[in-house]
CSV table of C-alpha atoms in Angstrom, one decimal:
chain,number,residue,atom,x,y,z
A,134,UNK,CA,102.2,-12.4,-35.4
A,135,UNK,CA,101.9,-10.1,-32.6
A,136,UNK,CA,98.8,-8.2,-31.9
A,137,UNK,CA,99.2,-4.8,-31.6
A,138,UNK,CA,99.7,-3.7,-28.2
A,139,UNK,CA,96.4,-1.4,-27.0
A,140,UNK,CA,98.2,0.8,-24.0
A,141,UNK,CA,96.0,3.2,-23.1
A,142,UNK,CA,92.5,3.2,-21.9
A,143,UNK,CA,92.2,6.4,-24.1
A,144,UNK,CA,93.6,4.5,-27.3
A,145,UNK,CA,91.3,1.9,-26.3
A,146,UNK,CA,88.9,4.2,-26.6
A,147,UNK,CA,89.1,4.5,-30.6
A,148,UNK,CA,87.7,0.9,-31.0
A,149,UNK,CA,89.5,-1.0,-33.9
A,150,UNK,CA,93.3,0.4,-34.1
A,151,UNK,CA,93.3,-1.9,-37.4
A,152,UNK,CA,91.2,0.7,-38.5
A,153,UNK,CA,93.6,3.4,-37.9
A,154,UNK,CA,96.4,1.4,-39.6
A,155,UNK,CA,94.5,0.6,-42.4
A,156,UNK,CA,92.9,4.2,-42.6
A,157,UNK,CA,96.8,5.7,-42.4
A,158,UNK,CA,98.1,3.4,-45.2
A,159,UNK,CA,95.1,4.3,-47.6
A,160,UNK,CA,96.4,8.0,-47.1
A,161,UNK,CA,100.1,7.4,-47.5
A,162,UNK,CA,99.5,5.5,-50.6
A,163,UNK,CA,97.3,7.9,-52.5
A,164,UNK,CA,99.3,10.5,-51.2
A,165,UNK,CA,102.3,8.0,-53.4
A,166,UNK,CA,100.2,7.9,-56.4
A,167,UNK,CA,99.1,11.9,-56.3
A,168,UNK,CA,103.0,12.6,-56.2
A,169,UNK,CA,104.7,9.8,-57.2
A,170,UNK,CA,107.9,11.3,-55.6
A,171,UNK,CA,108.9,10.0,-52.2
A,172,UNK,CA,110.5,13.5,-50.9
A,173,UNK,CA,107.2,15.3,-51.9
A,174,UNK,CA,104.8,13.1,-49.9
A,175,UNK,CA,107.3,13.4,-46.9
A,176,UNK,CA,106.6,17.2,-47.2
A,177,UNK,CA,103.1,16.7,-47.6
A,178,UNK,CA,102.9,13.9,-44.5
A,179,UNK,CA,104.6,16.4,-42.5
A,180,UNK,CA,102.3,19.2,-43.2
A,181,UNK,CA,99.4,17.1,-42.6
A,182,UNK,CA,101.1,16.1,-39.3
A,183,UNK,CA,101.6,20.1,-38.5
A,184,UNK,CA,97.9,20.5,-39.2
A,185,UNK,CA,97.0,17.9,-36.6
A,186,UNK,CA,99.8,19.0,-34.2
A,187,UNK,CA,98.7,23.0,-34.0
A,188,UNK,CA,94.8,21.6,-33.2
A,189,UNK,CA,95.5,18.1,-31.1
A,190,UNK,CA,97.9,20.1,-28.5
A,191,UNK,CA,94.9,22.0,-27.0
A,192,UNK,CA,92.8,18.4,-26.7
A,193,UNK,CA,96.1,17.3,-25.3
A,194,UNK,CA,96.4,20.3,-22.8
A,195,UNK,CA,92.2,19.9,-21.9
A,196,UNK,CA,92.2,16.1,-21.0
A,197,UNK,CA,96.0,16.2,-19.2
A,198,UNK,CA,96.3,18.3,-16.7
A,199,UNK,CA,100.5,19.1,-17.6
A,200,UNK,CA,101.5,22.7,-16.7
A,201,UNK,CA,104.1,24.5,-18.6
A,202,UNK,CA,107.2,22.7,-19.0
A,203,UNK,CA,110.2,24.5,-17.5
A,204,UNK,CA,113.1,22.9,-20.1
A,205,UNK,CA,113.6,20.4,-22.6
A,206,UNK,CA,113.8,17.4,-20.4
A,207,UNK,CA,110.5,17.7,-18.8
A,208,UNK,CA,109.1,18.3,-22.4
A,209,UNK,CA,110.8,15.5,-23.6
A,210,UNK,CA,109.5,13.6,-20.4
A,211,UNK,CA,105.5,14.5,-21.0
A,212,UNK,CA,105.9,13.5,-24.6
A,213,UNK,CA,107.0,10.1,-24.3
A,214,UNK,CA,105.1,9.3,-21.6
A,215,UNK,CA,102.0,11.1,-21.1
A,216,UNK,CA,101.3,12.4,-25.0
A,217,UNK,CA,102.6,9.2,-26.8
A,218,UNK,CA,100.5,7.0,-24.2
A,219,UNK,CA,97.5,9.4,-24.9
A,220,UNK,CA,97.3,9.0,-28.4
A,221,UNK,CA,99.2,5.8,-29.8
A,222,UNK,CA,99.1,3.7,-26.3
A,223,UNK,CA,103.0,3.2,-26.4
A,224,UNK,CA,105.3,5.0,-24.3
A,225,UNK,CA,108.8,5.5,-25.9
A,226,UNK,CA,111.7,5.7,-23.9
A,227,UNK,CA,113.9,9.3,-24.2
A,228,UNK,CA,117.6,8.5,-24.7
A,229,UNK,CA,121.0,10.0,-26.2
A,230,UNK,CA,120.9,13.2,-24.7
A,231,UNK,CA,122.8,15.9,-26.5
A,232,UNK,CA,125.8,17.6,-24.6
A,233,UNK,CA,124.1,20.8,-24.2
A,234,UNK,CA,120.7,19.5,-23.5
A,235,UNK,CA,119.0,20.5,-26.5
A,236,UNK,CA,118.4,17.6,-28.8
A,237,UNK,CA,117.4,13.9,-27.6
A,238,UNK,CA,115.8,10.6,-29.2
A,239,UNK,CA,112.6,9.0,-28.9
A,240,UNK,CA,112.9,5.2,-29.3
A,241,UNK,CA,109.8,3.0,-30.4
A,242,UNK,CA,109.8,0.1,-29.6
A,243,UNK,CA,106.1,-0.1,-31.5
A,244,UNK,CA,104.3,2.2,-34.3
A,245,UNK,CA,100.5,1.5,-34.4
A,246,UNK,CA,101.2,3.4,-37.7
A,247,UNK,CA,103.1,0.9,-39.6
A,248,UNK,CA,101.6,-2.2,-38.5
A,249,UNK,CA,101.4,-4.7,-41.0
A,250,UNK,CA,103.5,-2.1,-43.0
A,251,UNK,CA,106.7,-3.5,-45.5
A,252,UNK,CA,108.0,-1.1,-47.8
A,253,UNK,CA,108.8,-1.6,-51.0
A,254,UNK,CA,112.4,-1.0,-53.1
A,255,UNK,CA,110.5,1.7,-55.2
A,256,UNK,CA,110.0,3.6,-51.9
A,257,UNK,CA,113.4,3.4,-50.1
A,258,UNK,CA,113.3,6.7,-49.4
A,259,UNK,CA,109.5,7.2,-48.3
A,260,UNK,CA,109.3,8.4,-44.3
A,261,UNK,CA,106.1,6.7,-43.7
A,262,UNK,CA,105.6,8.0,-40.4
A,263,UNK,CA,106.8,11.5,-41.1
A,264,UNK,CA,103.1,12.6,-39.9
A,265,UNK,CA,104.4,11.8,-36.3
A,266,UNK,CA,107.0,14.5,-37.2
A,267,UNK,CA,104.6,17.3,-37.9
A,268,UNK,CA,102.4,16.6,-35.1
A,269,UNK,CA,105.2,16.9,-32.8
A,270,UNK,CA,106.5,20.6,-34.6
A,271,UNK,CA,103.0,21.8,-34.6
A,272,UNK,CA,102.0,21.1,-31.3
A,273,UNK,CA,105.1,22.2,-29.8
A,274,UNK,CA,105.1,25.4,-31.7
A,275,UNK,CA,101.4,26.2,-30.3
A,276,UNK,CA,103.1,26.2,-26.7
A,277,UNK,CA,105.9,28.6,-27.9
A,278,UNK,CA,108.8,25.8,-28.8
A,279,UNK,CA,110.5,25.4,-32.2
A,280,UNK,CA,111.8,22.3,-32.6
A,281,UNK,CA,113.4,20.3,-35.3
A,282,UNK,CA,111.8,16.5,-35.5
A,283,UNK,CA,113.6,14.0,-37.7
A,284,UNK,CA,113.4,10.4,-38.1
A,285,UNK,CA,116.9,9.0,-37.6
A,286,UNK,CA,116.0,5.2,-37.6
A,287,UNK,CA,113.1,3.4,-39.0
A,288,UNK,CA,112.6,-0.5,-39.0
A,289,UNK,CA,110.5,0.2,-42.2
A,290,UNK,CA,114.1,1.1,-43.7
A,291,UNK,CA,115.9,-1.9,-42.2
A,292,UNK,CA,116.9,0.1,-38.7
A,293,UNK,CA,116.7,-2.0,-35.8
A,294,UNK,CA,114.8,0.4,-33.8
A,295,UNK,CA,112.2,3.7,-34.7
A,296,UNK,CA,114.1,6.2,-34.1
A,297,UNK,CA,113.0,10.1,-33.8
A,298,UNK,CA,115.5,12.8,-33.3
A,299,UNK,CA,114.5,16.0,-31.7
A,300,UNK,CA,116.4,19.3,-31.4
A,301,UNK,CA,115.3,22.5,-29.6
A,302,UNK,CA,115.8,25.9,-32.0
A,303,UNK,CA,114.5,28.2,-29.9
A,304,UNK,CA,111.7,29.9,-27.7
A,305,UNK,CA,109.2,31.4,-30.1
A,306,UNK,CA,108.7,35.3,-28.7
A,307,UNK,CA,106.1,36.8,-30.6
A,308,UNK,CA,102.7,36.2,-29.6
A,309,UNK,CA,103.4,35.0,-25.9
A,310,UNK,CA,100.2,34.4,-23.7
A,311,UNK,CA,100.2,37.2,-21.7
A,312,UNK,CA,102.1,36.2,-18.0
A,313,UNK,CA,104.6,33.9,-19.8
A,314,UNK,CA,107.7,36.3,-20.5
B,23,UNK,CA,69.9,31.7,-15.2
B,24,UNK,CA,72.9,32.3,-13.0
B,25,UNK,CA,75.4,32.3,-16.2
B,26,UNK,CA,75.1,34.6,-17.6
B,27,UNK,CA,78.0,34.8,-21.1
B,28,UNK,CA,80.6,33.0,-22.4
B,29,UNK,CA,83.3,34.7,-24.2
B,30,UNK,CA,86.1,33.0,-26.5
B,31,UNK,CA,89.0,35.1,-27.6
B,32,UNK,CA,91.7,33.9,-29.6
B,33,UNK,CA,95.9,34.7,-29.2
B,34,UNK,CA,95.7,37.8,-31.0
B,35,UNK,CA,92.8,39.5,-29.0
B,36,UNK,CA,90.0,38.9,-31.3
B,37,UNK,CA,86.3,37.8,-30.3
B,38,UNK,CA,85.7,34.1,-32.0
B,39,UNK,CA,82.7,33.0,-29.6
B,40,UNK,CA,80.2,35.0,-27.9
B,41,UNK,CA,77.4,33.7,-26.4
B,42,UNK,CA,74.3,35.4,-23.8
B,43,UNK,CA,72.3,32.8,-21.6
B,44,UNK,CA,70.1,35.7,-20.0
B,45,UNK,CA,66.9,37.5,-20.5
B,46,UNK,CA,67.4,41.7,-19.3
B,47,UNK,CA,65.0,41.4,-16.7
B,48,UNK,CA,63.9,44.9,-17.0
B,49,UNK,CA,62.4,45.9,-20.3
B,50,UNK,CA,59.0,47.6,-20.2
B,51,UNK,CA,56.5,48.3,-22.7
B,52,UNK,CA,54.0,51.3,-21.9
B,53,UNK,CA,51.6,52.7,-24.3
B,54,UNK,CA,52.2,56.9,-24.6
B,55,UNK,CA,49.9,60.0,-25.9
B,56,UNK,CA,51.5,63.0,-27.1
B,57,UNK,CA,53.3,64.6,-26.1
B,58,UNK,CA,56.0,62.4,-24.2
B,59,UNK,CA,56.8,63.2,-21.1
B,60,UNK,CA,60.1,61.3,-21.4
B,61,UNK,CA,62.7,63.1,-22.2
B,62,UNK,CA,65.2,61.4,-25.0
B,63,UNK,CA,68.5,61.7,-26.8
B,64,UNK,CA,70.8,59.8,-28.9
B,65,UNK,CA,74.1,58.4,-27.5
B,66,UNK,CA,75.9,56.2,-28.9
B,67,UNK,CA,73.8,55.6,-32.1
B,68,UNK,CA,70.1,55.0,-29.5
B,69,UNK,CA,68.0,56.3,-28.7
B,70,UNK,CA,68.1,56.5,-24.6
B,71,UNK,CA,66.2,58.3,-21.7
B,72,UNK,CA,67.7,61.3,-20.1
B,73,UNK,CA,65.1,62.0,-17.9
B,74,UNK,CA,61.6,61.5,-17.1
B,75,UNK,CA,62.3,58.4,-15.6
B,76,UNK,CA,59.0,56.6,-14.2
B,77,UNK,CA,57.2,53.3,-13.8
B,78,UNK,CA,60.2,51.3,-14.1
B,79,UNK,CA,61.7,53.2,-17.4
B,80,UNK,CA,64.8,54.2,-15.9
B,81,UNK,CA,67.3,57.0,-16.7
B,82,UNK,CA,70.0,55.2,-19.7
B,83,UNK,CA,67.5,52.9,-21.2
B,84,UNK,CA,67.3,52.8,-24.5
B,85,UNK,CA,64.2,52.7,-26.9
B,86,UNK,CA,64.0,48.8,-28.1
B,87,UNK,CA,61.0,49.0,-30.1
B,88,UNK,CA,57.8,51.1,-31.3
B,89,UNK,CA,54.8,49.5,-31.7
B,90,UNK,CA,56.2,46.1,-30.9
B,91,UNK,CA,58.6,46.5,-34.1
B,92,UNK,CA,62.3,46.6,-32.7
B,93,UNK,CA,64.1,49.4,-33.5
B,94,UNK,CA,67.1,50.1,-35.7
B,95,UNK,CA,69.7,52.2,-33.4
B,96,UNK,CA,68.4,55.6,-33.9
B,97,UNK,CA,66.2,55.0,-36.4
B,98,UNK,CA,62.8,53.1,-36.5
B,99,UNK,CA,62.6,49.9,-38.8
B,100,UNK,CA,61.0,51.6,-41.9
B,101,UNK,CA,64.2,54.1,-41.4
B,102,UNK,CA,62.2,57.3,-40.1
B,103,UNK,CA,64.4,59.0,-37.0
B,104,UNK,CA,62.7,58.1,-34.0
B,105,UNK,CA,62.9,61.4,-32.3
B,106,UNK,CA,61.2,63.1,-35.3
B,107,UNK,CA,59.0,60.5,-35.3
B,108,UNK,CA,58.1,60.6,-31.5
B,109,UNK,CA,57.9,64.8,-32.0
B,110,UNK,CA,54.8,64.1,-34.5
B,111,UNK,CA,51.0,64.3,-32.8
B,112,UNK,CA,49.4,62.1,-35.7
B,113,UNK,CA,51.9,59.0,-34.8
B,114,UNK,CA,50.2,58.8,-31.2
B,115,UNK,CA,48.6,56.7,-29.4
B,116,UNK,CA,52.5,54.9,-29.5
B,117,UNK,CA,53.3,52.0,-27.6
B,118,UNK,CA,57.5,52.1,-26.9
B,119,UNK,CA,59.4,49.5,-24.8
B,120,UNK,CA,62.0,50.7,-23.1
B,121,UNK,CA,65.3,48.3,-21.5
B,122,UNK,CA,68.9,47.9,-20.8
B,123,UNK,CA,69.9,48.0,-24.7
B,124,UNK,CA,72.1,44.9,-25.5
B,125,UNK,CA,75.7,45.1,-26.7
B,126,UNK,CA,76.2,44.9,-30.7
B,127,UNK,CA,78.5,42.4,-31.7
B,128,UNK,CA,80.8,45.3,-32.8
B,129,UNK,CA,81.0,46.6,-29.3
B,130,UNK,CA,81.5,43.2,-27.8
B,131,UNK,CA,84.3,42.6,-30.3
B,132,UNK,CA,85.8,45.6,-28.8
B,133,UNK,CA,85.4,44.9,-25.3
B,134,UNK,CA,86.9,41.9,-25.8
B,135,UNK,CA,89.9,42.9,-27.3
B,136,UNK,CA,89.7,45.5,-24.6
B,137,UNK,CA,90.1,42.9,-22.2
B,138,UNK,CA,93.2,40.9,-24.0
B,139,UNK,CA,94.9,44.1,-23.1
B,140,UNK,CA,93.8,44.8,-19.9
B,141,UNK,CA,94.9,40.8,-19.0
B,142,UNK,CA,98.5,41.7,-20.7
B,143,UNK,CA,98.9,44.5,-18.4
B,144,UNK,CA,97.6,42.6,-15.5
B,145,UNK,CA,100.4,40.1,-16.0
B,146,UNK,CA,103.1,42.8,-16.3
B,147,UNK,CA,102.1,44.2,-12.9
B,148,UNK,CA,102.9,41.0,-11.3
B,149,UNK,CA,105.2,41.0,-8.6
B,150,UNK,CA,106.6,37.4,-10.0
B,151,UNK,CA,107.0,36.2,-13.3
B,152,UNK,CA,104.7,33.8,-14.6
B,153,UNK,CA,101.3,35.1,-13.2
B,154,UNK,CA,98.3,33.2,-14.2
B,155,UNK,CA,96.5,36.5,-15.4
B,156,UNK,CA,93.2,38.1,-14.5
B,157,UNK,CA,91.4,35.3,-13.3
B,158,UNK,CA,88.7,37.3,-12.0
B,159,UNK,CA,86.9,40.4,-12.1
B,160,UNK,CA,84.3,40.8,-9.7
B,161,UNK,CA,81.5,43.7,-9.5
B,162,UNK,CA,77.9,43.3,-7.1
B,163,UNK,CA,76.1,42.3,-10.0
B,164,UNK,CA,78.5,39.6,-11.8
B,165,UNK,CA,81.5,37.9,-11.6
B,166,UNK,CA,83.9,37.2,-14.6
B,167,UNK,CA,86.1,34.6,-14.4
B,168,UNK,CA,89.1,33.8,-17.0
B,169,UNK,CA,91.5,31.2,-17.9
B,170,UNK,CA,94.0,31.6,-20.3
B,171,UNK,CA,95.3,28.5,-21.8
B,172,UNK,CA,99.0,27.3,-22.3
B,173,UNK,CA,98.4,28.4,-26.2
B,174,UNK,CA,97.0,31.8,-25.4
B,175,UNK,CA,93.5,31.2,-25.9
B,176,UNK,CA,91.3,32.6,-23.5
B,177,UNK,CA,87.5,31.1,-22.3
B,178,UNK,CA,85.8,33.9,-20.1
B,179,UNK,CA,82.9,33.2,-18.3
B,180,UNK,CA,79.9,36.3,-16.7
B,181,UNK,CA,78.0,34.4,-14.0
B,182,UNK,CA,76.2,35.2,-11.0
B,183,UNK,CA,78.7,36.4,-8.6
B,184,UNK,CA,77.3,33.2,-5.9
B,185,UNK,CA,77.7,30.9,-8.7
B,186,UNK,CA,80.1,28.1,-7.8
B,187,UNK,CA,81.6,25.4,-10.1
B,188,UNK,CA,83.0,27.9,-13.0
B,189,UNK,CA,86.5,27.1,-12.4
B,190,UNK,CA,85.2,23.5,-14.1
B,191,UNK,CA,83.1,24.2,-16.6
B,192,UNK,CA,86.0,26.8,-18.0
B,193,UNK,CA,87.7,23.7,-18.2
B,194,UNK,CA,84.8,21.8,-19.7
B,195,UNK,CA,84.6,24.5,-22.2
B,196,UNK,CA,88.2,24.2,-22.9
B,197,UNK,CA,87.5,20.3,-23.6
B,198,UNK,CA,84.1,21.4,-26.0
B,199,UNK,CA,86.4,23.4,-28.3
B,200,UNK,CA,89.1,21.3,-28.4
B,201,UNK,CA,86.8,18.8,-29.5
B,202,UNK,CA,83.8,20.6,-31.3
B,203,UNK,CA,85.9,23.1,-32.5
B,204,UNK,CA,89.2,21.8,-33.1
B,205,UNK,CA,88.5,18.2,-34.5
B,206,UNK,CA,86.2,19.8,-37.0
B,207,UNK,CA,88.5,20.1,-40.0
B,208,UNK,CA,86.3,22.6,-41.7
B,209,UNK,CA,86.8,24.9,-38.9
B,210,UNK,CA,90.4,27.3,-39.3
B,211,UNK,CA,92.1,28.3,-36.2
B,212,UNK,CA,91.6,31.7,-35.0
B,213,UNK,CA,88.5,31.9,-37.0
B,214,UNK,CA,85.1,32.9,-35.1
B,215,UNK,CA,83.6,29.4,-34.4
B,216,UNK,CA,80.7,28.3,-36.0
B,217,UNK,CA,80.4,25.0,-35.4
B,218,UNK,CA,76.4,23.7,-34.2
B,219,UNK,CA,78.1,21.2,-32.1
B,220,UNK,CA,79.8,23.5,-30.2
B,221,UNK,CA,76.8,25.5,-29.5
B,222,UNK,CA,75.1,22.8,-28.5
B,223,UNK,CA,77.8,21.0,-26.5
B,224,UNK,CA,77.8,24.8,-24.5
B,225,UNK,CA,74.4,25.1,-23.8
B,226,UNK,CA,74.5,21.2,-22.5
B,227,UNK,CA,77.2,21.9,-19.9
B,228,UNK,CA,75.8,25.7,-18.9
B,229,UNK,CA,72.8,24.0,-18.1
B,230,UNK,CA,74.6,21.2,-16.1
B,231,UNK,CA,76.9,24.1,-14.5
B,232,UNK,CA,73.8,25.8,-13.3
B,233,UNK,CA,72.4,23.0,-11.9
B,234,UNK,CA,75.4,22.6,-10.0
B,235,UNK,CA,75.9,19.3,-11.6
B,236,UNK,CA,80.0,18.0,-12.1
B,237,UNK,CA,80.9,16.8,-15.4
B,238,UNK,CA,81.3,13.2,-15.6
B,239,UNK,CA,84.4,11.7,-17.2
B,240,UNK,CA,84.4,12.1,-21.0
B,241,UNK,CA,80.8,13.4,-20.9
């Protein structure tokens, strides 16, 4: 038994992190019983995530003092060391860059989330952290970056490692803050 | 009170907080016999003085209210036209104050939408790419200061133009919404805020900026 690890003095800020697990796995598994499909309440995980995303990136913008990223290496950079530390205390590391640049993997070596968390055969195919997912596209859509965020691994699933794949689509043009074309 | 409004405007250019910290320091309230030796006319829906200007009424003040009942643009409250009303001998002895008239929210919704435009421009006559913006507009009797955020939300700031310390508490304001605003799930993006803890976070660190206070961490 290994107690989870608190990071950040700003994670250590929220008090209990039990809490927090127990509080996420109370939500995954009504959202189970409200669907009862796994594939819906991965949809529905990852729209709650966007929710969060589109509203935690301006707390995360306030309290950090990161400028604009220039490309997808120094985005990938702040959010595995300064945003994962800020919010979850654990700083994943940023491997298997793509050829081109445009897609790389986040590796956990921890997930406050799934503490404590086994899943059952009924649920092989539940993403139980998809919120992270969501988080991630709605926050990096709010600073004009469409991105693609998929959990390639999982040690819930019987991975070795948590995995997270991102990809870069594309700049998003319409609404730029004024100053940023 | 050296600040003197805060202004939040959202990525499409709309108002969604306004708030005034000031008193107009010149209203005055004069009791008149007929006939009025003020002249009046309407502009802009109010009434305002055109000339006769005297004991501190000044030319462009606007009626604010008649017999200590604040008017209704050009009308009175009961809905009588104040210039017919002022024209009648029987409604005298009156007592009218007159003042800087305030902006309407409607107008403020304009200006600042005005001003989302005016800050696009700004950026596009920018020798170099990626300007900041307007960050400030400065006149003899204010200064406005602006920060745009990475999302394209923008927190503008009138103060007195020897007020120092904004540059911090549009930061601090920045911190109030994200948390005040932002963490309150019944509150929708984009949306004009209306959260009491936001007011009341605002006023707190106004009061602290006036005082020329800093903002502790995570106060």
């Amino acid at each position: 038994y290994v107690r989870p690890q608190g990071g950040a003095q700003d994670f250590k800020k929220w008090g209990n992190s039990e809490l927090f697990t127990l509080t996420y796995g109370a939500l995954v598994t009504q959202l189970c019983k409200d669907y009862e499909n796994d594939e819906e309440v991965n949809k529905q995980l990852d729209k709650m995530g966007y929710n969060i995303g589109v509203r935690l990136i301006e707390d995360f913008l306030a309290r950090s003092s990161v400028g604009r990223c220039h490309d997808f290496r120094e985005t990938a950079d702040v959010i595995a060391k300064v945003a994962f530390k800020m919010y979850l205390g654990i700083t994943p590391s940023v491997t298997n860059w793509s050829p081109a640049g445009d897609e790389f993997s986040l590796i956990l070596e921890s997930n406050p989330l799934v503490d404590f968390v086994e899943l059952p055969d009924n649920h092989s195919t539940l993403i139980y952290s998809n919120l992270l997912c969501g988080v991630l596209r709605g926050a990096l859509e709010m600073v004009q970056m469409a991105v693609d965020v998929r959990f390639a691994q999982d040690t819930l699933r019987g991975d070795n490692v948590t995995e997270i794949r991102m990809k870069f689509i594309k700049r998003i043009e319409e609404n730029l803050p004024a100053g940023d074309e | 009170m050296a600040i003197f409004s805060v202004y939040v405007i959202n990525k499409a250019g709309g108002l969604i907080y306004q708030y005034d910290n000031y008193v107009p320091r010149t209203e005055v309230e004069k009791t008149f016999s007929f006939p009025l030796d003020i002249v009046l006319k309407i502009h802009d829906d109010k009434v305002v003085v055109s000339f006769g200007q005297r004991d501190g009424i000044r030319v462009g003040h606007a009626v604010l209210s008649i017999n200590g009942v604040d008017v209704n643009g050009k009308n009175t409250a009961e809905g009588k036209e104040i210039l017919e009303y002022l024209k009648d001998a029987s409604n005298y002895p009156v007592s009218i104050r007159f003042g800087r008239a305030r902006l309407s929210s409607n107008e403020k919704l304009m200006l600042a939408s005005m001003f989302h435009s005016l800050f696009a421009i700004g950026s596009q006559l920018s020798p170099e790419a990626g300007s900041s913006g307007i960050e400030m507009l400065e006149t003899d009797m204010f200064k406005l200061h602006c920060f745009q955020t990475l999302t394209g939300i923008k927190f503008i700031v009138l103060a007195d133009p020897r007020q120092s310390g904004i540059d911090a508490l549009l930061r601090k304001i920045y911190e109030i919404y994200s948390d005040f605003a932002l963490k309150n799930p019944f509150y929708s993006l984009e949306m004009p805020i209306r959260c009491e803890l936001f007011d009341q976070n605002l006023k707190s660190a106004l009061e602290i900026a006036e005082k020329a206070g800093t903002f502790g961490p995570g106060s």
